[in-house]
Amino acid sequence: MSQETIRWMGHACSYTPLALIHAAGFTPYRVLPIGDSPDRAGQLLHDNLCPHVKRILDRAMDSDLPALEGMVFMNCCDAMRRLSDAWRVARPEHRVELVDLPVAAEESAVSFFAGELIRLSGTLAEWSGKSFNQTDVSASVDKFNEIAILLENIGKRARERTLDGGGPRLQDLFNGAATEPVDRTVDLLNSVTAEPELPGAEPDGVPVYLFGNVLPDPEAFALFRSCGVHIADDSVCTGQRAFSPIHGADSDQVFLRLARGLLEHPRCARTFDPSRPGKIAEDVLAEARACHAKGVIAYTIKFCDPYMSRLPAIRNVLREAGLPLLLLEGDCTMRSMGQQKTRIEAFAEMLR
Ligand code: SF4
């Protein structure tokens, strides 16, 4: 596919219905909070706002993006809603849509969200000038499921240390899958899958479970390794969580299927089960135990209210289970991660 034929559509959240964007004829492009754009978001957003959102806006203000035709924002938190407002000012030539995202995954929320997806598909069809039907959406869901499964298998190899390049390369593949055309991604992931596996090596770091929001810089994973930490499994918005397969096969109900699949993704702190508000803590514990972690690292972005409100419950559950927790707060830069190097090393030492 030549660059000229690609029609980019931006997004910034792992709950975005990529299959709808793809079915409409666009290539979804996740605006990751990476790069060297100067810090200018403060001209439009308050200083004490999520650095994830601000770094994304810095990229928009610096034109450090491909030629996007527009942005699809998910109304996942107040900071993201503010970003959608600021984007209209920073990039007035872009089309912008804000999609409401329920906080729960119960049936009424699923049908509300399916309605939002139907509304979004009408908007995307208007923007692209291409009408598409449920069968097209179903075919796009299958494509993204293929990517999800390929990444899941490659991720397993990274954890077993049989993938050349390990965790940093895996993160590079996640970033590529979030920003490159779908067919190119499938080809690349198939060629990685076909590489001979490295002989399995004993982990040279202490096994730790990692969870949190956005950690897209491959160097962060190299840093963990250099500090003596082996990430035995993880759940972050810029990793496998952004590529969870959408289950079900009923193409007549594809919007419901997509809505349910997205809301039932492994959860970010902004989504919860009202009948079991502490479920995220139970999930963190269950996943840490499943990968035989000796400790847990939480990586959260400063000023992220959803994570700040869930962390006390997670801390309590892990303390009762005897699993140490290290909380790293960052601003999406390696500078902020590098400052925590000594703490990560001390944590790994304590767990040995
Ligand atoms: S990191 Fe937290 S505050 Fe920022 S966009 Fe994600 S959920 Fe919202």
Tab-separated table of N, CA, C and O in Angstrom, residues 145-202:
chain	number	residue	atom	x	y	z
A	145	ASN	N	-8.745	-9.292	15.267
A	145	ASN	CA	-8.580	-10.491	16.111
A	145	ASN	C	-7.317	-11.244	15.707
A	145	ASN	O	-6.593	-11.778	16.552
A	146	GLU	N	-7.067	-11.277	14.388
A	146	GLU	CA	-5.857	-11.968	13.914
A	146	GLU	C	-4.611	-11.279	14.500
A	146	GLU	O	-3.684	-11.943	14.992
A	147	ILE	N	-4.606	-9.948	14.465
A	147	ILE	CA	-3.480	-9.199	15.031
A	147	ILE	C	-3.351	-9.481	16.533
A	147	ILE	O	-2.254	-9.709	17.054
A	148	ALA	N	-4.503	-9.494	17.222
A	148	ALA	CA	-4.483	-9.723	18.677
A	148	ALA	C	-3.860	-11.082	18.998
A	148	ALA	O	-3.027	-11.204	19.905
A	149	ILE	N	-4.247	-12.094	18.226
A	149	ILE	CA	-3.746	-13.443	18.525
A	149	ILE	C	-2.248	-13.551	18.191
A	149	ILE	O	-1.469	-14.127	18.945
A	150	LEU	N	-1.847	-12.937	17.077
A	150	LEU	CA	-0.423	-12.949	16.730
A	150	LEU	C	0.391	-12.267	17.841
A	150	LEU	O	1.429	-12.771	18.285
A	151	LEU	N	-0.083	-11.106	18.315
A	151	LEU	CA	0.642	-10.395	19.370
A	151	LEU	C	0.657	-11.184	20.676
A	151	LEU	O	1.653	-11.185	21.409
A	152	GLU	N	-0.463	-11.853	20.956
A	152	GLU	CA	-0.533	-12.656	22.185
A	152	GLU	C	0.547	-13.743	22.160
A	152	GLU	O	1.253	-13.959	23.148
A	153	ASN	N	0.685	-14.409	21.004
A	153	ASN	CA	1.670	-15.490	20.895
A	153	ASN	C	3.098	-14.954	20.940
A	153	ASN	O	3.973	-15.547	21.557
A	154	ILE	N	3.315	-13.799	20.294
A	154	ILE	CA	4.660	-13.208	20.329
A	154	ILE	C	4.974	-12.749	21.769
A	154	ILE	O	6.083	-12.906	22.262
A	155	GLY	N	3.938	-12.216	22.454
A	155	GLY	CA	4.122	-11.776	23.843
A	155	GLY	C	4.507	-12.956	24.735
A	155	GLY	O	5.349	-12.820	25.629
A	156	LYS	N	3.902	-14.095	24.473
A	156	LYS	CA	4.227	-15.295	25.261
A	156	LYS	C	5.710	-15.637	25.072
A	156	LYS	O	6.415	-15.946	26.034
A	157	ARG	N	6.166	-15.508	23.847
A	157	ARG	CA	7.586	-15.796	23.584
A	157	ARG	C	8.489	-14.791	24.296
A	157	ARG	O	9.544	-15.156	24.809
A	158	ALA	N	8.069	-13.533	24.305
A	158	ALA	CA	8.897	-12.521	24.998
A	158	ALA	C	9.005	-12.875	26.477
A	158	ALA	O	10.073	-12.758	27.075
A	159	ARG	N	7.892	-13.317	27.070
A	159	ARG	CA	7.929	-13.646	28.501
A	159	ARG	C	8.755	-14.898	28.772
A	159	ARG	O	9.356	-15.043	29.822
A	160	GLU	N	8.747	-15.809	27.780
A	160	GLU	CA	9.548	-17.040	27.953
A	160	GLU	C	10.990	-16.838	27.505
A	160	GLU	O	11.766	-17.771	27.488
A	161	ARG	N	11.299	-15.630	27.071
A	161	ARG	CA	12.651	-15.254	26.631
A	161	ARG	C	13.096	-16.020	25.400
A	161	ARG	O	14.270	-16.320	25.234
A	162	THR	N	12.152	-16.362	24.541
A	162	THR	CA	12.537	-17.020	23.290
A	162	THR	C	12.354	-16.073	22.097
A	162	THR	O	12.506	-16.485	20.949
A	163	LEU	N	12.010	-14.811	22.381
A	163	LEU	CA	11.860	-13.818	21.309
A	163	LEU	C	13.118	-12.965	21.254
A	163	LEU	O	13.496	-12.344	22.260
A	164	ASP	N	13.741	-12.921	20.090
A	164	ASP	CA	14.916	-12.073	19.925
A	164	ASP	C	14.496	-10.611	20.183
A	164	ASP	O	13.541	-10.130	19.587
A	165	GLY	N	15.184	-9.939	21.060
A	165	GLY	CA	14.834	-8.533	21.354
A	165	GLY	C	13.967	-8.394	22.580
A	165	GLY	O	13.821	-7.295	23.118
A	166	GLY	N	13.323	-9.491	23.013
A	166	GLY	CA	12.559	-9.509	24.270
A	166	GLY	C	11.502	-8.422	24.403
A	166	GLY	O	10.868	-8.003	23.428
A	167	GLY	N	11.319	-7.966	25.660
A	167	GLY	CA	10.258	-7.000	25.979
A	167	GLY	C	10.330	-5.697	25.193
A	167	GLY	O	9.296	-5.206	24.717
A	168	PRO	N	11.532	-5.101	25.037
A	168	PRO	CA	11.578	-3.837	24.279
A	168	PRO	C	11.088	-4.035	22.837
A	168	PRO	O	10.366	-3.190	22.298
A	169	ARG	N	11.462	-5.161	22.227
A	169	ARG	CA	11.014	-5.369	20.842
A	169	ARG	C	9.498	-5.616	20.796
A	169	ARG	O	8.804	-5.143	19.891
A	170	LEU	N	9.010	-6.354	21.800
A	170	LEU	CA	7.559	-6.593	21.840
A	170	LEU	C	6.816	-5.256	21.895
A	170	LEU	O	5.831	-5.046	21.179
A	171	GLN	N	7.307	-4.311	22.726
A	171	GLN	CA	6.626	-3.022	22.819
A	171	GLN	C	6.704	-2.263	21.499
A	171	GLN	O	5.752	-1.601	21.086
A	172	ASP	N	7.816	-2.425	20.814
A	172	ASP	CA	7.966	-1.813	19.494
A	172	ASP	C	6.903	-2.377	18.532
A	172	ASP	O	6.314	-1.645	17.728
A	173	LEU	N	6.659	-3.679	18.648
A	173	LEU	CA	5.641	-4.311	17.781
A	173	LEU	C	4.238	-3.813	18.152
A	173	LEU	O	3.398	-3.581	17.274
A	174	PHE	N	3.972	-3.646	19.456
A	174	PHE	CA	2.668	-3.094	19.867
A	174	PHE	C	2.495	-1.688	19.276
A	174	PHE	O	1.433	-1.353	18.752
A	175	ASN	N	3.560	-0.883	19.369
A	175	ASN	CA	3.462	0.498	18.866
A	175	ASN	C	3.236	0.497	17.357
A	175	ASN	O	2.443	1.289	16.829
A	176	GLY	N	3.932	-0.410	16.655
A	176	GLY	CA	3.759	-0.505	15.205
A	176	GLY	C	2.346	-0.951	14.853
A	176	GLY	O	1.704	-0.402	13.943
A	177	ALA	N	1.833	-1.943	15.602
A	177	ALA	CA	0.477	-2.444	15.317
A	177	ALA	C	-0.570	-1.352	15.546
A	177	ALA	O	-1.636	-1.359	14.934
A	178	ALA	N	-0.252	-0.404	16.440
A	178	ALA	CA	-1.209	0.672	16.747
A	178	ALA	C	-1.145	1.811	15.735
A	178	ALA	O	-2.016	2.684	15.724
A	179	THR	N	-0.122	1.809	14.893
A	179	THR	CA	0.075	2.980	14.026
A	179	THR	C	0.275	2.644	12.546
A	179	THR	O	0.301	3.561	11.718
A	180	GLU	N	0.438	1.381	12.235
A	180	GLU	CA	0.707	1.006	10.842
A	180	GLU	C	-0.554	0.423	10.193
A	180	GLU	O	-1.443	-0.069	10.895
A	181	PRO	N	-0.620	0.424	8.852
A	181	PRO	CA	-1.771	-0.199	8.185
A	181	PRO	C	-1.908	-1.674	8.574
A	181	PRO	O	-0.911	-2.366	8.808
A	182	VAL	N	-3.150	-2.114	8.634
A	182	VAL	CA	-3.473	-3.436	9.161
A	182	VAL	C	-2.754	-4.567	8.405
A	182	VAL	O	-2.143	-5.448	9.019
A	183	ASP	N	-2.782	-4.540	7.079
A	183	ASP	CA	-2.169	-5.654	6.332
A	183	ASP	C	-0.664	-5.689	6.534
A	183	ASP	O	-0.062	-6.760	6.624
A	184	ARG	N	-0.052	-4.506	6.606
A	184	ARG	CA	1.393	-4.436	6.847
A	184	ARG	C	1.717	-5.043	8.223
A	184	ARG	O	2.689	-5.765	8.390
A	185	THR	N	0.859	-4.756	9.195
A	185	THR	CA	1.066	-5.295	10.546
A	185	THR	C	0.957	-6.813	10.548
A	185	THR	O	1.783	-7.512	11.138
A	186	VAL	N	-0.070	-7.330	9.860
A	186	VAL	CA	-0.253	-8.790	9.827
A	186	VAL	C	0.977	-9.447	9.203
A	186	VAL	O	1.505	-10.437	9.719
A	187	ASP	N	1.481	-8.873	8.094
A	187	ASP	CA	2.667	-9.448	7.436
A	187	ASP	C	3.867	-9.437	8.384
A	187	ASP	O	4.586	-10.420	8.506
A	188	LEU	N	4.069	-8.294	9.052
A	188	LEU	CA	5.228	-8.178	9.949
A	188	LEU	C	5.118	-9.196	11.094
A	188	LEU	O	6.076	-9.899	11.416
A	189	LEU	N	3.930	-9.274	11.689
A	189	LEU	CA	3.779	-10.177	12.843
A	189	LEU	C	3.927	-11.635	12.406
A	189	LEU	O	4.477	-12.459	13.150
A	190	ASN	N	3.455	-11.945	11.192
A	190	ASN	CA	3.646	-13.318	10.702
A	190	ASN	C	5.127	-13.612	10.506
A	190	ASN	O	5.589	-14.709	10.804
A	191	SER	N	5.875	-12.609	10.025
A	191	SER	CA	7.305	-12.888	9.815
A	191	SER	C	8.025	-13.003	11.153
A	191	SER	O	8.925	-13.822	11.305
A	192	VAL	N	7.611	-12.250	12.172
A	192	VAL	CA	8.219	-12.402	13.502
A	192	VAL	C	7.888	-13.793	14.055
A	192	VAL	O	8.741	-14.484	14.615
A	193	THR	N	6.632	-14.211	13.849
A	193	THR	CA	6.206	-15.531	14.342
A	193	THR	C	7.037	-16.645	13.703
A	193	THR	O	7.321	-17.658	14.343
A	194	ALA	N	7.417	-16.440	12.447
A	194	ALA	CA	8.158	-17.490	11.729
A	194	ALA	C	9.642	-17.516	12.106
A	194	ALA	O	10.358	-18.442	11.723
A	195	GLU	N	10.104	-16.503	12.852
A	195	GLU	CA	11.526	-16.510	13.244
A	195	GLU	C	11.805	-17.700	14.152
A	195	GLU	O	10.954	-18.069	14.973
A	196	PRO	N	13.003	-18.264	14.040
A	196	PRO	CA	13.317	-19.359	14.969
A	196	PRO	C	13.329	-18.845	16.410
A	196	PRO	O	13.749	-17.715	16.657
A	197	GLU	N	12.835	-19.676	17.314
A	197	GLU	CA	12.810	-19.264	18.720
A	197	GLU	C	14.206	-19.362	19.305
A	197	GLU	O	14.953	-20.291	18.996
A	198	LEU	N	14.551	-18.390	20.166
A	198	LEU	CA	15.835	-18.489	20.884
A	198	LEU	C	15.714	-19.641	21.868
A	198	LEU	O	14.611	-19.949	22.336
A	199	PRO	N	16.825	-20.282	22.212
A	199	PRO	CA	16.723	-21.312	23.240
A	199	PRO	C	16.201	-20.681	24.529
A	199	PRO	O	16.659	-19.596	24.905
A	200	GLY	N	15.205	-21.273	25.165
A	200	GLY	CA	14.611	-20.705	26.389
A	200	GLY	C	15.686	-20.514	27.455
A	200	GLY	O	16.499	-21.401	27.678
A	201	ALA	N	15.706	-19.324	28.060
A	201	ALA	CA	16.716	-19.059	29.089
A	201	ALA	C	16.029	-18.875	30.430
A	201	ALA	O	14.881	-18.447	30.495
A	202	GLU	N	16.729	-19.206	31.484
A	202	GLU	CA	16.218	-18.950	32.834
A	202	GLU	C	16.078	-17.442	33.013
A	202	GLU	O	16.989	-16.694	32.613
